[in-house]
Amino acid sequence: MIVAVQLPTVGTTSAEGTMEVAASLAGLARAGDLVVLCGDLGAGKTAFTQGFGRAMGVTSPITSPTFTLANRYLGTSLTLNHLDVYRLNQIEEVRDLGLDELVDSRSVTLVEWGDAIAGALPGGYLEVRISLGSGPDDRFMDFRIVGSEWSDREAGLLALTAGGDGC
Ligand code: ADP
Ligand code: MG
């Protein structure tokens, strides 16, 4: 049975606010981690990844991998894999991504629309679900630990969800 732990919702009122939450999450991340980003088009999954990468020391611009499927960026001590599986509708295409190799001992992997391929993901992950709020720049983020890989960081995640920018 896969255990899932839901954490409190975090609100932000700007893209920068979301990037800061993502940066805090990057502070908890370690090699081999998998983060699944869910939410509609324009929710802020790529913005979240930009904040995450910035905190990892990625200096090159992080752009949407919608057409390339997977981008790889060198951070200070870890590599960031950024995937967008929006287009994928066949399980073979997911296999072709070689997720098992990407989620390796030197990288952290963020997958946009990863909920669509949850069954094909190697091991547990942290799910970040971004929803739109009432104002144009309001967003809500819900974190969920799926499986065991992130469970020893529940306290850190709780501290992070106590932050946000006051939305
Ligand atoms: P996605 O990858 O989910 O399709 P993007 O990150 O590409 O979404 O786009 C999100 C858009 O919403 C960006 O233009 C960003 O500036 C804007 N935005 C406004 N407010 C926020 C917020 N609070 N968090 C994230 N993005 C926001
Ligand atoms: Mg995107």
Short mmCIF file of C-alpha atoms and ligand atoms in Angstrom, two decimals:
data_model
loop_
_atom_site.label_atom_id
_atom_site.label_comp_id
_atom_site.label_asym_id
_atom_site.label_seq_id
_atom_site.Cartn_x
_atom_site.Cartn_y
_atom_site.Cartn_z
CA MET A 1 0.00 0.00 0.00
CA ILE A 2 1.31 3.45 -0.89
CA VAL A 3 1.02 5.89 1.99
CA ALA A 4 0.28 9.54 1.18
CA VAL A 5 0.55 12.44 3.63
CA GLN A 6 -1.21 15.72 2.84
CA LEU A 7 0.35 18.93 4.18
CA PRO A 8 -1.28 22.33 4.80
CA THR A 9 -1.97 24.57 1.80
CA VAL A 10 0.42 27.45 1.02
CA GLY A 11 -0.83 30.60 -0.68
CA THR A 12 1.18 33.03 -2.81
CA THR A 13 0.24 36.30 -4.48
CA SER A 14 2.99 36.56 -7.11
CA ALA A 15 5.19 34.40 -9.32
CA GLU A 16 8.14 35.48 -7.17
CA GLY A 17 6.27 34.25 -4.08
CA THR A 18 5.81 30.85 -5.70
CA MET A 19 9.49 30.81 -6.68
CA GLU A 20 10.43 31.50 -3.07
CA VAL A 21 8.34 28.58 -1.82
CA ALA A 22 10.03 26.44 -4.48
CA ALA A 23 13.44 27.69 -3.33
CA SER A 24 12.63 26.62 0.23
CA LEU A 25 11.67 23.21 -1.08
CA ALA A 26 14.97 22.98 -2.97
CA GLY A 27 16.66 23.44 0.40
CA LEU A 28 15.08 20.16 1.53
CA ALA A 29 15.83 18.24 -1.66
CA ARG A 30 18.53 15.65 -2.12
CA ALA A 31 19.96 13.53 -4.89
CA GLY A 32 17.52 11.02 -6.30
CA ASP A 33 14.43 13.06 -5.37
CA LEU A 34 11.37 13.22 -7.54
CA VAL A 35 8.85 16.10 -7.44
CA VAL A 36 5.62 15.90 -9.40
CA LEU A 37 4.04 19.24 -10.35
CA CYS A 38 0.32 19.29 -11.05
CA GLY A 39 -2.03 22.08 -12.04
CA ASP A 40 -3.65 23.59 -15.10
CA LEU A 41 -1.79 25.38 -17.87
CA GLY A 42 -0.53 28.68 -16.49
CA ALA A 43 -0.82 27.57 -12.87
CA GLY A 44 2.90 28.12 -12.28
CA LYS A 45 4.60 24.75 -12.62
CA THR A 46 7.41 26.17 -14.73
CA ALA A 47 7.70 29.24 -12.47
CA PHE A 48 7.99 26.86 -9.51
CA THR A 49 10.77 24.97 -11.29
CA GLN A 50 12.59 28.25 -12.01
CA GLY A 51 12.60 29.12 -8.31
CA PHE A 52 13.69 25.62 -7.42
CA GLY A 53 16.53 25.68 -9.95
CA ARG A 54 17.69 29.12 -8.91
CA ALA A 55 18.09 27.84 -5.35
CA MET A 56 20.05 24.85 -6.67
CA GLY A 57 22.50 27.25 -8.28
CA VAL A 58 21.29 26.82 -11.86
CA THR A 59 22.37 29.93 -13.76
CA SER A 60 21.13 29.21 -17.28
CA PRO A 61 17.51 30.18 -17.99
CA ILE A 62 14.97 27.45 -17.21
CA THR A 63 12.37 27.32 -19.96
CA SER A 64 9.32 25.17 -20.49
CA PRO A 65 10.29 21.71 -21.74
CA THR A 66 6.91 21.16 -23.39
CA PHE A 67 8.42 20.27 -26.75
CA THR A 68 11.76 18.86 -25.61
CA LEU A 69 10.18 16.68 -22.88
CA ALA A 70 13.28 16.80 -20.68
CA ASN A 71 15.89 19.45 -19.94
CA ARG A 72 18.95 19.03 -17.75
CA TYR A 73 20.59 21.90 -15.85
CA LEU A 74 23.76 21.89 -13.79
CA GLY A 75 23.36 23.25 -10.28
CA THR A 76 26.06 23.87 -7.70
CA SER A 77 26.16 20.33 -6.39
CA LEU A 78 23.21 18.61 -8.06
CA THR A 79 21.73 18.43 -11.53
CA LEU A 80 18.13 19.48 -12.14
CA ASN A 81 16.04 17.37 -14.52
CA HIS A 82 12.99 19.27 -15.72
CA LEU A 83 10.36 17.27 -17.57
CA ASP A 84 6.98 18.18 -19.00
CA VAL A 85 4.93 15.11 -19.89
CA TYR A 86 1.82 17.00 -21.00
CA ARG A 87 2.06 15.58 -24.50
CA LEU A 88 2.66 12.02 -23.44
CA ASN A 89 -0.32 9.78 -23.82
CA GLN A 90 1.27 6.44 -24.37
CA ILE A 91 3.02 4.43 -21.75
CA GLU A 92 5.79 3.57 -24.27
CA GLU A 93 6.68 7.24 -24.52
CA VAL A 94 6.98 7.39 -20.75
CA ARG A 95 9.29 4.39 -20.82
CA ASP A 96 11.37 6.05 -23.56
CA LEU A 97 12.00 8.97 -21.22
CA GLY A 98 14.21 6.66 -19.16
CA LEU A 99 12.95 8.07 -15.87
CA ASP A 100 14.80 5.39 -13.93
CA GLU A 101 18.11 6.69 -15.26
CA LEU A 102 17.17 10.35 -14.88
CA VAL A 103 16.24 9.92 -11.22
CA ASP A 104 19.81 9.11 -10.32
CA SER A 105 22.18 9.73 -7.46
CA ARG A 106 23.28 13.17 -8.69
CA SER A 107 19.97 14.71 -9.76
CA VAL A 108 16.71 16.08 -8.54
CA THR A 109 13.85 15.57 -11.01
CA LEU A 110 10.79 17.81 -11.39
CA VAL A 111 8.01 16.54 -13.66
CA GLU A 112 5.26 18.87 -14.88
CA TRP A 113 1.94 17.05 -15.38
CA GLY A 114 3.55 14.09 -13.64
CA ASP A 115 0.24 13.06 -12.07
CA ALA A 116 -0.78 11.75 -15.49
CA ILE A 117 2.01 9.18 -15.35
CA ALA A 118 1.95 8.52 -11.59
CA GLY A 119 1.79 4.77 -12.13
CA ALA A 120 4.97 4.81 -14.22
CA LEU A 121 7.06 6.83 -11.78
CA PRO A 122 10.00 5.10 -10.14
CA GLY A 123 9.39 5.09 -6.38
CA GLY A 124 7.81 7.70 -4.15
CA TYR A 125 7.67 11.41 -4.78
CA LEU A 126 6.48 14.74 -3.50
CA GLU A 127 3.41 16.04 -5.26
CA VAL A 128 2.96 19.81 -5.55
CA ARG A 129 -0.49 20.76 -6.79
CA ILE A 130 -0.86 24.40 -7.84
CA SER A 131 -4.36 25.87 -8.13
CA LEU A 132 -5.56 29.28 -9.21
CA GLY A 133 -7.04 31.62 -6.61
CA SER A 134 -9.58 34.38 -7.06
CA GLY A 135 -7.12 37.15 -8.06
CA PRO A 136 -5.02 36.81 -11.26
CA ASP A 137 -1.80 36.33 -9.29
CA ASP A 138 -3.21 34.23 -6.44
CA ARG A 139 -2.13 30.61 -6.28
CA PHE A 140 -2.53 27.81 -3.79
CA MET A 141 -0.06 25.00 -3.41
CA ASP A 142 -0.84 21.66 -1.87
CA PHE A 143 2.00 19.33 -0.96
CA ARG A 144 1.50 15.61 -0.65
CA ILE A 145 4.12 13.03 0.26
CA VAL A 146 3.52 9.85 -1.74
CA GLY A 147 5.52 6.81 -0.65
CA SER A 148 8.43 6.84 1.77
CA GLU A 149 11.18 8.86 0.04
CA TRP A 150 10.06 12.25 1.38
CA SER A 151 8.59 11.11 4.71
CA ASP A 152 11.68 11.90 6.78
CA ARG A 153 11.30 15.52 5.63
CA GLU A 154 7.74 15.99 6.82
CA ALA A 155 8.83 18.43 9.54
CA GLY A 156 10.75 20.54 7.01
CA LEU A 157 7.76 20.54 4.69
CA LEU A 158 5.47 21.58 7.52
CA ALA A 159 7.77 24.52 8.27
CA LEU A 160 7.74 25.45 4.59
CA THR A 161 3.95 25.35 4.40
CA ALA A 162 3.77 27.65 7.41
CA GLY A 163 5.45 30.30 5.18
CA GLY A 164 4.01 31.52 1.85
CA ASP A 165 3.50 35.21 1.31
CA GLY A 166 0.33 35.62 3.28
CA CYS A 167 -2.39 34.91 0.72
P1 ADP B 1 2.63 26.24 -16.08
O1 ADP B 1 4.03 25.72 -16.20
O2 ADP B 1 1.91 25.65 -14.90
O3 ADP B 1 1.83 26.08 -17.33
P2 ADP B 1 3.91 28.82 -15.98
O4 ADP B 1 4.82 28.75 -14.81
O5 ADP B 1 4.49 28.65 -17.33
O6 ADP B 1 2.69 27.79 -15.77
O7 ADP B 1 3.13 30.18 -15.99
C1 ADP B 1 2.57 30.77 -14.85
C2 ADP B 1 2.23 32.21 -15.19
O8 ADP B 1 1.48 32.77 -14.14
C3 ADP B 1 3.49 33.04 -15.37
O9 ADP B 1 3.27 33.98 -16.37
C4 ADP B 1 3.61 33.72 -14.00
O10 ADP B 1 4.28 34.96 -14.07
C5 ADP B 1 2.14 33.93 -13.65
N1 ADP B 1 1.87 34.04 -12.20
C6 ADP B 1 1.17 35.04 -11.62
N2 ADP B 1 1.04 34.87 -10.30
C7 ADP B 1 1.70 33.71 -10.02
C8 ADP B 1 1.91 33.00 -8.81
N3 ADP B 1 1.42 33.41 -7.61
N4 ADP B 1 2.63 31.85 -8.88
C9 ADP B 1 3.10 31.40 -10.07
N5 ADP B 1 2.93 32.02 -11.25
C10 ADP B 1 2.22 33.18 -11.24
MG MG B 2 4.97 24.64 -17.72
#
